[in-house]
JSON list of C-alpha atoms in Angstrom, two decimals:
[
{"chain": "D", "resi": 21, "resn": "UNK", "atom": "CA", "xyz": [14.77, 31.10, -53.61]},
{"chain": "D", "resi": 22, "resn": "UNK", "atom": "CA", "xyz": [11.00, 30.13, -53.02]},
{"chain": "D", "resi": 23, "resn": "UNK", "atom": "CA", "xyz": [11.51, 26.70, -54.42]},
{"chain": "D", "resi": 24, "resn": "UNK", "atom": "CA", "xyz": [13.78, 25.62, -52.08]},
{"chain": "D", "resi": 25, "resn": "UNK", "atom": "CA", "xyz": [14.87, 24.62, -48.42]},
{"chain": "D", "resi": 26, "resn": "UNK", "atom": "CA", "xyz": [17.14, 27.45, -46.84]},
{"chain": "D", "resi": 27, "resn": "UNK", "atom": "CA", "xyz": [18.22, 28.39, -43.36]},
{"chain": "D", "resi": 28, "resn": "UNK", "atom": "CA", "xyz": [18.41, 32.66, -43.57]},
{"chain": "D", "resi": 29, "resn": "UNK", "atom": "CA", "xyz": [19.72, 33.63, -40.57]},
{"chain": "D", "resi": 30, "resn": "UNK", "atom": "CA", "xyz": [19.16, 37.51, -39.02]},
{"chain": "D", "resi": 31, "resn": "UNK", "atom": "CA", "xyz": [20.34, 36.68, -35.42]},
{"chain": "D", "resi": 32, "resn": "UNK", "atom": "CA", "xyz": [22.71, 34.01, -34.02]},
{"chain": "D", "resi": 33, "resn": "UNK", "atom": "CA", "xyz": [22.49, 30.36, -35.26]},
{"chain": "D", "resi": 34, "resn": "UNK", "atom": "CA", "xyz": [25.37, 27.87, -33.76]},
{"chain": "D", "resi": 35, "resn": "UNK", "atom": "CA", "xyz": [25.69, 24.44, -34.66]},
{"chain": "D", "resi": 36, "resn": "UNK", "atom": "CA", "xyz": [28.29, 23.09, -32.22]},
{"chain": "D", "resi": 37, "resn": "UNK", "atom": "CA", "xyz": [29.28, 19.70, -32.54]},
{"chain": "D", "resi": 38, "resn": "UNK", "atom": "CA", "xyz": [26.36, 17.82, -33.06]},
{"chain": "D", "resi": 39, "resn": "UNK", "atom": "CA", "xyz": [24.13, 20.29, -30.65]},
{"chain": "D", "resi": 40, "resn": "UNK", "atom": "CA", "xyz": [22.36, 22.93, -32.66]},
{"chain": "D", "resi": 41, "resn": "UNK", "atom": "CA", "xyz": [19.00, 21.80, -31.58]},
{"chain": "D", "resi": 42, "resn": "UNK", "atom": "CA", "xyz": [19.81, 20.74, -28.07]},
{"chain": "D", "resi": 43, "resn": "UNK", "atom": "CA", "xyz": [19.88, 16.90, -29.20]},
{"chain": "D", "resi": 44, "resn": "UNK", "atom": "CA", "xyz": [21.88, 14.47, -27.57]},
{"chain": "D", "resi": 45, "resn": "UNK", "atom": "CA", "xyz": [25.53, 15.00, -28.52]},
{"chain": "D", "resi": 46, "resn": "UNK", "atom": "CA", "xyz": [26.49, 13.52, -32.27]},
{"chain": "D", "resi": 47, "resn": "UNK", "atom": "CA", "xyz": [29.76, 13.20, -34.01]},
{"chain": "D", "resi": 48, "resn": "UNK", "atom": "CA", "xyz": [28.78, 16.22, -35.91]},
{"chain": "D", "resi": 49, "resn": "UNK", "atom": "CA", "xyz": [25.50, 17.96, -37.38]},
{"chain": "D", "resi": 50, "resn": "UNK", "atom": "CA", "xyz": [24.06, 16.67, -40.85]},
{"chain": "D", "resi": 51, "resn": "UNK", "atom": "CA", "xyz": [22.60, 19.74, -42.90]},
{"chain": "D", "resi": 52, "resn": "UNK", "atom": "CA", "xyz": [21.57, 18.41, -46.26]},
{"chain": "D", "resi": 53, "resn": "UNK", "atom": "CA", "xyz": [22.19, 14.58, -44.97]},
{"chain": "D", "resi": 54, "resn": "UNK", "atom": "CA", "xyz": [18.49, 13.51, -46.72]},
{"chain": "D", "resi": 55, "resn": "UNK", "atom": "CA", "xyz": [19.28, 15.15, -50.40]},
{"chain": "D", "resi": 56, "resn": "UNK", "atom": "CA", "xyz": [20.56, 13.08, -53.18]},
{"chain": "D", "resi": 57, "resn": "UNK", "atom": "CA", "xyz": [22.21, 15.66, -55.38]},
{"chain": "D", "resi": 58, "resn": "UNK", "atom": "CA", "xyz": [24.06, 19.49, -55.50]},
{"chain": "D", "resi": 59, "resn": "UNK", "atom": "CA", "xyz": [21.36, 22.14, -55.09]},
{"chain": "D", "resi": 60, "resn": "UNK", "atom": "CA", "xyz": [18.71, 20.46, -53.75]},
{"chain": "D", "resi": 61, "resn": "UNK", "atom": "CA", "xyz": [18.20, 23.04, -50.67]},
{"chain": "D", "resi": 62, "resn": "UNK", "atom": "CA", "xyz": [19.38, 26.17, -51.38]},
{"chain": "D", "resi": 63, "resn": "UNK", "atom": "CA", "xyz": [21.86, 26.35, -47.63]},
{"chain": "D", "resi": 64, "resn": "UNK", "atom": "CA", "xyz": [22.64, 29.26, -45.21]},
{"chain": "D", "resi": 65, "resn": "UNK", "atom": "CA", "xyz": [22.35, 32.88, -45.94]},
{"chain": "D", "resi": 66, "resn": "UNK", "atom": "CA", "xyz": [23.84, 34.86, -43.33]},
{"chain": "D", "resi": 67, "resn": "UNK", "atom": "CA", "xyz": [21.99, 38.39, -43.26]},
{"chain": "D", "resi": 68, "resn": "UNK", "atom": "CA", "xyz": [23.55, 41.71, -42.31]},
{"chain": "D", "resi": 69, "resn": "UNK", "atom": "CA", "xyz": [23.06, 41.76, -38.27]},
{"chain": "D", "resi": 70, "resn": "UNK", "atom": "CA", "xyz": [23.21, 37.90, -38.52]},
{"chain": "D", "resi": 71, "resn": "UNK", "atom": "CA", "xyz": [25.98, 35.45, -36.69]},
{"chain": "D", "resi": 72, "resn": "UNK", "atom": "CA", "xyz": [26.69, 32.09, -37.61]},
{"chain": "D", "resi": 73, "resn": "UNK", "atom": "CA", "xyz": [29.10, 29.63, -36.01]},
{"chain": "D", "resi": 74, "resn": "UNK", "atom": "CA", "xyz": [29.96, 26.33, -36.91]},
{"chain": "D", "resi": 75, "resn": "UNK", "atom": "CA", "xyz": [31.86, 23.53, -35.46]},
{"chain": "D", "resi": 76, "resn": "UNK", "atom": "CA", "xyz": [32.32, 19.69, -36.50]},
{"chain": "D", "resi": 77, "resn": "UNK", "atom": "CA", "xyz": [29.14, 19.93, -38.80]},
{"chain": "D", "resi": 78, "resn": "UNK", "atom": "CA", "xyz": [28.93, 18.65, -42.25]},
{"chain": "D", "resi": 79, "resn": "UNK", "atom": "CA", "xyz": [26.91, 20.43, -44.71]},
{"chain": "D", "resi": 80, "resn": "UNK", "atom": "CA", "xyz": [25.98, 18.94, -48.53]},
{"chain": "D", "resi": 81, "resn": "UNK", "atom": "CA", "xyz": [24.44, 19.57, -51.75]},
{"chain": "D", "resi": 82, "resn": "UNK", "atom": "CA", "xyz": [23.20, 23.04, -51.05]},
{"chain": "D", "resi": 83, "resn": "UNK", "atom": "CA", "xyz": [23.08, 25.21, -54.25]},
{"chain": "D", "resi": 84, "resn": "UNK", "atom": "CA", "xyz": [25.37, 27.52, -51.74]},
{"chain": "D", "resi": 85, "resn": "UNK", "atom": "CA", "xyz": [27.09, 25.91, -48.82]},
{"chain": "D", "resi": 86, "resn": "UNK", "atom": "CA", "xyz": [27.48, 29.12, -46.72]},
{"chain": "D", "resi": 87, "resn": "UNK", "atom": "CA", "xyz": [26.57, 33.19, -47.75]},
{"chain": "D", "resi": 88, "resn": "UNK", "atom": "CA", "xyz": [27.64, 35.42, -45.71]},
{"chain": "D", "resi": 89, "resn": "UNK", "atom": "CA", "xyz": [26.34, 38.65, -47.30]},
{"chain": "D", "resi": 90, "resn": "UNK", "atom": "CA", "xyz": [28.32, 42.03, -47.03]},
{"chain": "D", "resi": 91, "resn": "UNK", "atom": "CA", "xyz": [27.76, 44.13, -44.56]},
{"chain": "D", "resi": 92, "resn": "UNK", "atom": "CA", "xyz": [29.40, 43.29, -41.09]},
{"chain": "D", "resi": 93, "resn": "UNK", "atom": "CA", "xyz": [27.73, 40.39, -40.24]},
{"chain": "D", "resi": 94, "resn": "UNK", "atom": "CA", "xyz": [29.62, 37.63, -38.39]},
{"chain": "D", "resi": 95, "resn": "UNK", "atom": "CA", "xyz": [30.52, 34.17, -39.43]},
{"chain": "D", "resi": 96, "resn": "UNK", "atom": "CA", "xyz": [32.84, 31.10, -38.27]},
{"chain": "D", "resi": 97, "resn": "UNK", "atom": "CA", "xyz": [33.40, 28.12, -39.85]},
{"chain": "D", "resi": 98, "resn": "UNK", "atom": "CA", "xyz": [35.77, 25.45, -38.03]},
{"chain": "D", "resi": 99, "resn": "UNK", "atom": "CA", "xyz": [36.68, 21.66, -38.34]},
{"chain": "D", "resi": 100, "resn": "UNK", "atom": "CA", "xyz": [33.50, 21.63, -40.77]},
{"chain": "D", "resi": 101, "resn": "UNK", "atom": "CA", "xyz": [32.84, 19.15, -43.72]},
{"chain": "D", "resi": 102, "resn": "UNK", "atom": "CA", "xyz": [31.33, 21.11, -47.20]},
{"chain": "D", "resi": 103, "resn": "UNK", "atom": "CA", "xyz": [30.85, 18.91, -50.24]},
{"chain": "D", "resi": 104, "resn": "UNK", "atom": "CA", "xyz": [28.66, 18.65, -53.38]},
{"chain": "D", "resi": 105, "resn": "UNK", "atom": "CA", "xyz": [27.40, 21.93, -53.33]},
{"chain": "D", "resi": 106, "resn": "UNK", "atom": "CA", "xyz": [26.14, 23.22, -56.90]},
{"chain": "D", "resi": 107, "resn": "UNK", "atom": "CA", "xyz": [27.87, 26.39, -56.64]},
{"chain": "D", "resi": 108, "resn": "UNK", "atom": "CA", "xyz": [30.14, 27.85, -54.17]},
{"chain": "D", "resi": 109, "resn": "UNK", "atom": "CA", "xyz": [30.53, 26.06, -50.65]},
{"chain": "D", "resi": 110, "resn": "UNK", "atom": "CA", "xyz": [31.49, 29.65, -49.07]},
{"chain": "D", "resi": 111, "resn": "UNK", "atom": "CA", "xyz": [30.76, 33.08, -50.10]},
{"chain": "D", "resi": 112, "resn": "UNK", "atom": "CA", "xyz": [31.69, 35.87, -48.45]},
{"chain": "D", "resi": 113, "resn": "UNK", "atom": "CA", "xyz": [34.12, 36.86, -45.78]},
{"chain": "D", "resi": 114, "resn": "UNK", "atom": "CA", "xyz": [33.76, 34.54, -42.43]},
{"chain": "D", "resi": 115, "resn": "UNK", "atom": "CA", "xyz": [35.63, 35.84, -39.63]},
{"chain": "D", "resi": 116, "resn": "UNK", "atom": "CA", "xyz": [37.42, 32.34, -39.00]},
{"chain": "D", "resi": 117, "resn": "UNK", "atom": "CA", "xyz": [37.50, 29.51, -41.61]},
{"chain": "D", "resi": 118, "resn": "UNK", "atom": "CA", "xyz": [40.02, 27.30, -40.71]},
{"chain": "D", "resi": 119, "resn": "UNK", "atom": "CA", "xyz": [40.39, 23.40, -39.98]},
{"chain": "D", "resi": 120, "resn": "UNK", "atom": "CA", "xyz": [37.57, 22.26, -42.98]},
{"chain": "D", "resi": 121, "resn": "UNK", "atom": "CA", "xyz": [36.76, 19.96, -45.86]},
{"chain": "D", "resi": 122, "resn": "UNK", "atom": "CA", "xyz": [35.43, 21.35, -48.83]},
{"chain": "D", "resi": 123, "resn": "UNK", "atom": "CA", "xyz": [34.91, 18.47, -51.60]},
{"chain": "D", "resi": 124, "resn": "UNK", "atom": "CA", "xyz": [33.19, 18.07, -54.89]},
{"chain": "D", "resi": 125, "resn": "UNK", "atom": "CA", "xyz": [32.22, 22.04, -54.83]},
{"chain": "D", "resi": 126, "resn": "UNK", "atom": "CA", "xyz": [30.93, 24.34, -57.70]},
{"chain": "D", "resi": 127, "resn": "UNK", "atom": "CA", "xyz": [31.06, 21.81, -60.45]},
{"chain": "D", "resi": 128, "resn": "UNK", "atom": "CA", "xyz": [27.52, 22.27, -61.84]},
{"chain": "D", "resi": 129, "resn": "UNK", "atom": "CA", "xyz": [27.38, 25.96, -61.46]},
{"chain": "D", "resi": 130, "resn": "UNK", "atom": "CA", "xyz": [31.46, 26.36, -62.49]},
{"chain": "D", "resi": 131, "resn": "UNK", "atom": "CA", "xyz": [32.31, 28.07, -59.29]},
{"chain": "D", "resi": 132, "resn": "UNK", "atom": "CA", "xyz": [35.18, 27.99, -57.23]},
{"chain": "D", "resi": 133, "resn": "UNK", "atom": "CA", "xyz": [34.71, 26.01, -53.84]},
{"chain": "D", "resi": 134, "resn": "UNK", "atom": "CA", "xyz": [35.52, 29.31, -51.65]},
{"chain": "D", "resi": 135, "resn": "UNK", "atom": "CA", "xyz": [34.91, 33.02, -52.41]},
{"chain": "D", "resi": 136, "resn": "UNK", "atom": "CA", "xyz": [36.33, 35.10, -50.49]},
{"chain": "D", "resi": 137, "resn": "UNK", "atom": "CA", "xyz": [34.48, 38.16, -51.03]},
{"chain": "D", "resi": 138, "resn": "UNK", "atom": "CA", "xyz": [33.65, 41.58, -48.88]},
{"chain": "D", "resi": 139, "resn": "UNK", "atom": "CA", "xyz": [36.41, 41.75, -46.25]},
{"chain": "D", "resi": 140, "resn": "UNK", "atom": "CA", "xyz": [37.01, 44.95, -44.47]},
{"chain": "D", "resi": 141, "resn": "UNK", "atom": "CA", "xyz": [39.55, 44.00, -42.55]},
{"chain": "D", "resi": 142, "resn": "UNK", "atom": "CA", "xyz": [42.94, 42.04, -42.86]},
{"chain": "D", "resi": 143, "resn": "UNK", "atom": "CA", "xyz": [41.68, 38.00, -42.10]},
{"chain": "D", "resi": 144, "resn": "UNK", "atom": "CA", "xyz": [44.45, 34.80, -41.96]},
{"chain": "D", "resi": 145, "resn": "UNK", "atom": "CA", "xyz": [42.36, 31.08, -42.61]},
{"chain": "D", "resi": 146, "resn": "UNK", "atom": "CA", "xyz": [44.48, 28.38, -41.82]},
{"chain": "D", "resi": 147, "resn": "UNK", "atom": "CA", "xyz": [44.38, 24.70, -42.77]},
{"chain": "D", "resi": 148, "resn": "UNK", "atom": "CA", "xyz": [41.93, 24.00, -45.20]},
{"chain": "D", "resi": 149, "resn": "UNK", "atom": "CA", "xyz": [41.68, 20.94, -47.62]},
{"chain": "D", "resi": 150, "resn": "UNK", "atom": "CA", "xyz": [39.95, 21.38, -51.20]},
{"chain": "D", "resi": 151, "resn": "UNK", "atom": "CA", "xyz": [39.35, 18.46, -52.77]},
{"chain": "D", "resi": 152, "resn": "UNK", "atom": "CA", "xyz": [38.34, 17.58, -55.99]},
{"chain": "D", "resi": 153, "resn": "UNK", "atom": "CA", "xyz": [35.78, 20.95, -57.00]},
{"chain": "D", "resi": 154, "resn": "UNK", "atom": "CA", "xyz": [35.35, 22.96, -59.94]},
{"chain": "D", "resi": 155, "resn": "UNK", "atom": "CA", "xyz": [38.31, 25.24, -58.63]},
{"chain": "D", "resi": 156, "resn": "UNK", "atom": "CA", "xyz": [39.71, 26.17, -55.38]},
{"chain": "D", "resi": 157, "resn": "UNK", "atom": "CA", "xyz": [39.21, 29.62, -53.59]},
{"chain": "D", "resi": 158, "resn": "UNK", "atom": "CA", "xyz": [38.69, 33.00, -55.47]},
{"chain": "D", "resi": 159, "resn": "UNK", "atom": "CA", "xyz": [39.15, 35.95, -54.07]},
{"chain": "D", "resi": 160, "resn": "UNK", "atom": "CA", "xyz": [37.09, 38.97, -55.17]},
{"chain": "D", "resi": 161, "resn": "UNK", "atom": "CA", "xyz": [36.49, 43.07, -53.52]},
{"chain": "D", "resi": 162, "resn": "UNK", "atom": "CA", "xyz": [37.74, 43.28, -50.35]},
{"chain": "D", "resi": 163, "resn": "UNK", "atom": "CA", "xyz": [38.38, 46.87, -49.67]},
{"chain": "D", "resi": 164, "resn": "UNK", "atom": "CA", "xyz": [41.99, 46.56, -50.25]},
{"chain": "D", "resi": 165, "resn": "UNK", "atom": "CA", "xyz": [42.69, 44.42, -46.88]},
{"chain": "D", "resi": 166, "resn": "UNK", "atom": "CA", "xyz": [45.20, 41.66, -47.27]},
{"chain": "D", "resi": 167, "resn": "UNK", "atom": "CA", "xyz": [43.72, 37.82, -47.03]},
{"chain": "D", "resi": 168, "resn": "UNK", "atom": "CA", "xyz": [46.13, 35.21, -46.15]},
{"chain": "D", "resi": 169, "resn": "UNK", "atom": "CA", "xyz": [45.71, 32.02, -46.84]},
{"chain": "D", "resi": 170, "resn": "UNK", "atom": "CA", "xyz": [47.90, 29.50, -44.79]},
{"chain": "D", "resi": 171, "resn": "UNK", "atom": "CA", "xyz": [48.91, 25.84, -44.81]},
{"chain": "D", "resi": 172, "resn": "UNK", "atom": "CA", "xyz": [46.46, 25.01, -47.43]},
{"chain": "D", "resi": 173, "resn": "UNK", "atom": "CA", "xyz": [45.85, 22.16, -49.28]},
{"chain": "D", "resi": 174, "resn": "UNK", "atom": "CA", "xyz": [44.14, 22.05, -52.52]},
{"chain": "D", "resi": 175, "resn": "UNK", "atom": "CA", "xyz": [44.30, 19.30, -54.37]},
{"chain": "D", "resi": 176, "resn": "UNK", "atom": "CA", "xyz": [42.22, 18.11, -57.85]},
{"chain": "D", "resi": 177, "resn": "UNK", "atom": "CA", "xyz": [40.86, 21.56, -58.87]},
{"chain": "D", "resi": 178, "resn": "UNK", "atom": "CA", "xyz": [39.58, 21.13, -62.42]},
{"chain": "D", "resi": 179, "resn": "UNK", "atom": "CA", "xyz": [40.26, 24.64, -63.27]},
{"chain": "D", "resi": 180, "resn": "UNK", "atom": "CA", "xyz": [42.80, 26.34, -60.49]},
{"chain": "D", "resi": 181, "resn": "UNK", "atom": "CA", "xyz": [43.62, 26.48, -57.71]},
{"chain": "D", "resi": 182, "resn": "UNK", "atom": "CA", "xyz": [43.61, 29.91, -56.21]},
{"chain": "D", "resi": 183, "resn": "UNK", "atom": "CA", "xyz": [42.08, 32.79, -58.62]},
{"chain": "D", "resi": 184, "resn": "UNK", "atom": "CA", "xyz": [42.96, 36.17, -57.32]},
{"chain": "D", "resi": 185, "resn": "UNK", "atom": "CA", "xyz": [40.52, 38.49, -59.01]},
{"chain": "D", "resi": 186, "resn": "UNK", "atom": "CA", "xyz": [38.90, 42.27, -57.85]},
{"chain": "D", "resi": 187, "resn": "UNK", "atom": "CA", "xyz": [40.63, 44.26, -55.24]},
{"chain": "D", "resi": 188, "resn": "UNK", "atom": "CA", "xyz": [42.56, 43.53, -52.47]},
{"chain": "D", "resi": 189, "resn": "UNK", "atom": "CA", "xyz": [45.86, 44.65, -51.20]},
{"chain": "D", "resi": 190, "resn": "UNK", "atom": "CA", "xyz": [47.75, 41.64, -50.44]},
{"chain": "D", "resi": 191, "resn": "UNK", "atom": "CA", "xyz": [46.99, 37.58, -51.07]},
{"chain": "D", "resi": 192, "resn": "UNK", "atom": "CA", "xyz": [49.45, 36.11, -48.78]},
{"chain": "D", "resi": 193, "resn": "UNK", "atom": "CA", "xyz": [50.13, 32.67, -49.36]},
{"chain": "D", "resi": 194, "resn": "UNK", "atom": "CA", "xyz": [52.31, 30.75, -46.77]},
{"chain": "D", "resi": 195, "resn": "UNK", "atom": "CA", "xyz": [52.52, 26.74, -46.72]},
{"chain": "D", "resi": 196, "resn": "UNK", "atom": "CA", "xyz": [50.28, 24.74, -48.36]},
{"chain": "D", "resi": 197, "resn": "UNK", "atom": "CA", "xyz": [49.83, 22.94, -51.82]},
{"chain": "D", "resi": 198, "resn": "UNK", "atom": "CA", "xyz": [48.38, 22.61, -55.01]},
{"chain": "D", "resi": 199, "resn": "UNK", "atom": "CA", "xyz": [48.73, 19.55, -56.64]},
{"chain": "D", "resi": 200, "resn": "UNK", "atom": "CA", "xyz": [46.96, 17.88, -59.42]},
{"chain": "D", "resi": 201, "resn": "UNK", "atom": "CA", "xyz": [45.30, 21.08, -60.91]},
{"chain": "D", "resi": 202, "resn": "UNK", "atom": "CA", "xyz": [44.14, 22.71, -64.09]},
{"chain": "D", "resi": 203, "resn": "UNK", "atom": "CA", "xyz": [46.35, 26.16, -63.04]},
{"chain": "D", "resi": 204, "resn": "UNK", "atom": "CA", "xyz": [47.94, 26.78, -59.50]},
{"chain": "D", "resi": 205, "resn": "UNK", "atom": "CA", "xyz": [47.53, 30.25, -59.14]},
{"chain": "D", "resi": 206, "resn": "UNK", "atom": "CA", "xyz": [45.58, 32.48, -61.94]},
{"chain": "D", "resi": 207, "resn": "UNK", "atom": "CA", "xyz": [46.63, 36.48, -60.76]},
{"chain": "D", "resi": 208, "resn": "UNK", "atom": "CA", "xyz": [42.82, 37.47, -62.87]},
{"chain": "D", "resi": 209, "resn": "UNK", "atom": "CA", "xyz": [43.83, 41.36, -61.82]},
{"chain": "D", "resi": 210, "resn": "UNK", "atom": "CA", "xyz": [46.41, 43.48, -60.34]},
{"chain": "D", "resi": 211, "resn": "UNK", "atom": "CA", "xyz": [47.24, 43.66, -56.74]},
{"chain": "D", "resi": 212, "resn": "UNK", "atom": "CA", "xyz": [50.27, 41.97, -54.98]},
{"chain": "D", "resi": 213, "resn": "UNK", "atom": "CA", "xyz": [50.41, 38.23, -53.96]},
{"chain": "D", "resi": 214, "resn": "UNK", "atom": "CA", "xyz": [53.00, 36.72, -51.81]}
]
């Protein structure tokens, strides 16, 4: 998008607690930290060939959090804050996404917070915590591999919780909550969910 900020990323980009640039060492890494509103930079496209990793950073009002487009490209997102982003805060299929925040996601553009979308192989994310966004996660094609989604809580969606649409082979649930939501779990197409 020419009109705004983004980070595309065709190599390897790490943000490691507080170091991406070589700084001194910070709680975490602010992406987003002088924007006042949700879609004000457009955030971090991950190309095909691209890696991204990161670690105790927070990222906000991005139009997208994180895209990871298909392709096998590599991406890990752990012990990360993601909040007011206009539409989704992830996209795409990281290869670890465990231990984050995502608040306050996909409200303007009516997204869910995570989309988990492209997977060609089976993936488990563990312990994440959904708070107060449009809806929760979504799944969508993922070449019939089985996602699993574990210990998660997801609390406030307006709409759902989890959406299970497109094809995958298995949505394995284990652990975890959904309180305070629109609908827990909305099965949008076939496939089996445990």
């Amino acid at each position: 998008d020419k009109d705004r900020i983004e980070i595309i990323v065709e190599g390897e980009l790490n943000f490691q607690s507080g170091n991406a640039v070589g700084g001194p060492p910070s709680s975490n890494t602010l992406l987003g930290a002088n924007t006042s509103s949700p879609g004000e930079w457009y955030g971090i496209r991950i190309q095909d060939g691209g890696s991204l990793t990161m670690n105790d950073v927070e990222l906000a009002n991005a139009e997208v959090g994180v895209s990871i487009h298909s392709g096998r490209v590599r991406g890990t997102i752990l012990n990360s804050t993601i909040k007011k982003t206009r539409q989704y805060a992830v996209n795409g299929c990281p290869d670890s996404f465990s231990d984050n925040q995502i608040m306050e996601c996909g409200h303007d553009g009516q997204t869910a917070a995570v989309r988990i979308d492209g997977c060609f192989k089976d993936y488990n994310y563990v312990d994440n915590t959904l708070t107060k966004n449009y809806a929760g996660v979504q799944t969508g094609s993922n070449s019939g591999s089985p996602i699993s989604l574990s210990d998660w809580t997801i609390d406030e969606s307006t709409t759902y919780g989890i959406e299970h649409t497109g094809s995958v082979a298995a949505l394995n649930i284990y652990g975890g909550t959904i309180t305070n939501s629109g609908l827990g779990i909305y099965l949008a197409s076939q496939g089996s969910i445990t």
